[in-house]
Short mmCIF file of C-alpha atoms in Angstrom, two decimals:
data_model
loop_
_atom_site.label_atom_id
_atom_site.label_comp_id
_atom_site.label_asym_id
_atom_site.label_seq_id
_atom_site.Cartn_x
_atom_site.Cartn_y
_atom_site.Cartn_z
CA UNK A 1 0.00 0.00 0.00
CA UNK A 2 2.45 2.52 0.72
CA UNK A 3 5.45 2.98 -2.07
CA UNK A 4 8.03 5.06 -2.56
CA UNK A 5 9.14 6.29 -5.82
CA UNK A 6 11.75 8.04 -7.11
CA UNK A 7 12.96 10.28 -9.88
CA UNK A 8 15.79 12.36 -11.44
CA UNK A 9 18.70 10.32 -11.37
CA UNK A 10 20.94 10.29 -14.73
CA UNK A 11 24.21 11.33 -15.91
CA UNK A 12 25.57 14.47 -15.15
CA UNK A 13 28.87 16.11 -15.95
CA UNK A 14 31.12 17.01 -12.97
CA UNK A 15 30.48 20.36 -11.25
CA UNK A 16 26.90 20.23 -12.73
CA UNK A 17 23.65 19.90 -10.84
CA UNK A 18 20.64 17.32 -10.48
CA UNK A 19 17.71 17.01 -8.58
CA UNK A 20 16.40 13.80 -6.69
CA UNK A 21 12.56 13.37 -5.97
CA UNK A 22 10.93 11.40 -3.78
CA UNK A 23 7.35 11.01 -3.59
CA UNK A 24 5.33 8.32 -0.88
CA UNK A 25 2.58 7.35 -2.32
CA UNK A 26 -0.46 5.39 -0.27
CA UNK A 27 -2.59 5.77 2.89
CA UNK A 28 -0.70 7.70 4.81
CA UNK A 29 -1.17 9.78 8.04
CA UNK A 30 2.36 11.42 8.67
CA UNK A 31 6.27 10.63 8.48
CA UNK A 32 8.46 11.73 10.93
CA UNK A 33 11.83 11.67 9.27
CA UNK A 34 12.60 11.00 5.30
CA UNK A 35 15.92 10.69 4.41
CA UNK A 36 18.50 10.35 1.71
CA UNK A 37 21.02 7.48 1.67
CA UNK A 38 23.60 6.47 -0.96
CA UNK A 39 25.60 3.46 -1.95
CA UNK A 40 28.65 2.99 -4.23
CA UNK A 41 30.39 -0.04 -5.43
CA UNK A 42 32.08 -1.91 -2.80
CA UNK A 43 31.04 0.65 -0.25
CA UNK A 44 28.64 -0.06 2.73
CA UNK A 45 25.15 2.45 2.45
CA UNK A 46 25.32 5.81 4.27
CA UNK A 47 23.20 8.45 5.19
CA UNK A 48 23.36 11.39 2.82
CA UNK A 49 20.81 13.57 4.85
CA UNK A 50 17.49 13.62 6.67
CA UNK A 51 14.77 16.06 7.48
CA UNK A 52 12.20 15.74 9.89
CA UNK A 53 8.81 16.70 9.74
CA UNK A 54 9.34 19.82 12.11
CA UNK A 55 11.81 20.86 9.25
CA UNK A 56 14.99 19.70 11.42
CA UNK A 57 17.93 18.78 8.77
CA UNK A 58 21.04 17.12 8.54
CA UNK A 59 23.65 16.56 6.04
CA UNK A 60 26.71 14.19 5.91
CA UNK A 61 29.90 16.21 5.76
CA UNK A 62 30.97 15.30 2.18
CA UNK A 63 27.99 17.16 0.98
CA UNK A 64 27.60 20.19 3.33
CA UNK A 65 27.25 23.02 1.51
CA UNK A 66 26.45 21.22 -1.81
CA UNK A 67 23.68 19.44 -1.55
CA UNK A 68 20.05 20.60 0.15
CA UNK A 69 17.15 18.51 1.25
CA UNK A 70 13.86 19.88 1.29
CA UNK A 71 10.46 18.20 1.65
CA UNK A 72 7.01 18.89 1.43
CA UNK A 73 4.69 17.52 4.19
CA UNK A 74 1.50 17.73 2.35
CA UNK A 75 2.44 15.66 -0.54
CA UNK A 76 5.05 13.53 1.63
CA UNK A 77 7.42 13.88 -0.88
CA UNK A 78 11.27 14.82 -0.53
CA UNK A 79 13.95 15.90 -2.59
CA UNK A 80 17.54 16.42 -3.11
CA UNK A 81 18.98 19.47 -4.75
CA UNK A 82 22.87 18.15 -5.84
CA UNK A 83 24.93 20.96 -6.70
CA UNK A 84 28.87 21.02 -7.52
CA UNK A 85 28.59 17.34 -7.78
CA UNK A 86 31.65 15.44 -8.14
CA UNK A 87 32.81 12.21 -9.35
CA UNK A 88 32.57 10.31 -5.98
CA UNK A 89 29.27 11.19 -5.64
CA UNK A 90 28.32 8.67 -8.16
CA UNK A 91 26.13 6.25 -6.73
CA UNK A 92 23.15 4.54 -6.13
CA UNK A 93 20.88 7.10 -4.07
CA UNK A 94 18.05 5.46 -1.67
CA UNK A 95 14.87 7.37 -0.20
CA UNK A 96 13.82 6.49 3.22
CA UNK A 97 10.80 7.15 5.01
CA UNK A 98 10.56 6.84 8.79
CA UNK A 99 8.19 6.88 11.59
CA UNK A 100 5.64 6.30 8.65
CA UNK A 101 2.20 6.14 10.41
CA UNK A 102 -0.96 4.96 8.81
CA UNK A 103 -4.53 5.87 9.36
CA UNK A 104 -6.29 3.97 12.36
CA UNK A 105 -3.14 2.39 13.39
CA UNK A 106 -0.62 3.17 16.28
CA UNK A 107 2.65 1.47 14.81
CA UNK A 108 5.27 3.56 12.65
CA UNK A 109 6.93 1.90 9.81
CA UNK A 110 9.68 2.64 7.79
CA UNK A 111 10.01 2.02 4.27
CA UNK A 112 12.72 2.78 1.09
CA UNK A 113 12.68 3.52 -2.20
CA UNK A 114 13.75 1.28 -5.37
CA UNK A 115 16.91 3.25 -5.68
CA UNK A 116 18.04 5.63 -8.35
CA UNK A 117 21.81 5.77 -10.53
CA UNK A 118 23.63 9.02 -9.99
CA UNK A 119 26.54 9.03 -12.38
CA UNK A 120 28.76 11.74 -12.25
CA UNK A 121 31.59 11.75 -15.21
CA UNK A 122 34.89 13.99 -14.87
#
């Protein structure tokens, strides 16, 4: 019932820009925190950066004053402005959504995304 789909990954060129959206989709009553992660080849998954539904943001340092994570908690949706991106940014970029609660029912869930290919060429 509840899905979350993403959009805007591709090819970019190095120092370029791209923007990552994130829309959950379903019956859903409020989300605490959604969230950015990444993964590259051979390297474990790590949290890119998170806002909370209060508007409370994070970023990992390697993308601190490059990338920005906004979110919209009408439409539950999230995105991810890249900016300056560089090559080791490439990756496979994950959203999360957490403390997902549902109509009529007290438990929170979290769920992810199907993933989406940043490539970022020098």
């Amino acid at each position: 019932q509840v899905q979350l789909v993403e959009s805007g990954g591709g090819l970019v060129q190095a120092g370029g820009s791209l923007r990552l959206s994130c829309a959950a989709s379903g019956s859903i009553f409020s989300i605490d925190v959604m969230s950015w992660y990444r993964q590259a080849p051979g390297k474990q998954r790590e949290l890119v950066a998170f806002i909370t539904s209060g508007g409370r943001l994070n970023y990992a340092d390697s993308v601190k004053g490059r990338f920005t994570i906004s979110r919209d908690n009408a439409k539950n949706t999230v995105n991810l402005e890249m900016n300056s991106v560089k090559p080791e940014d490439t990756a496979v970029y994950y959203c999360n959504a957490d403390g997902v609660r549902l109509p009529n029912w007290g438990r929170k869930y979290e769920y992810w995304g199907q993933g989406t290919q940043v490539t970022v060429s020098s």
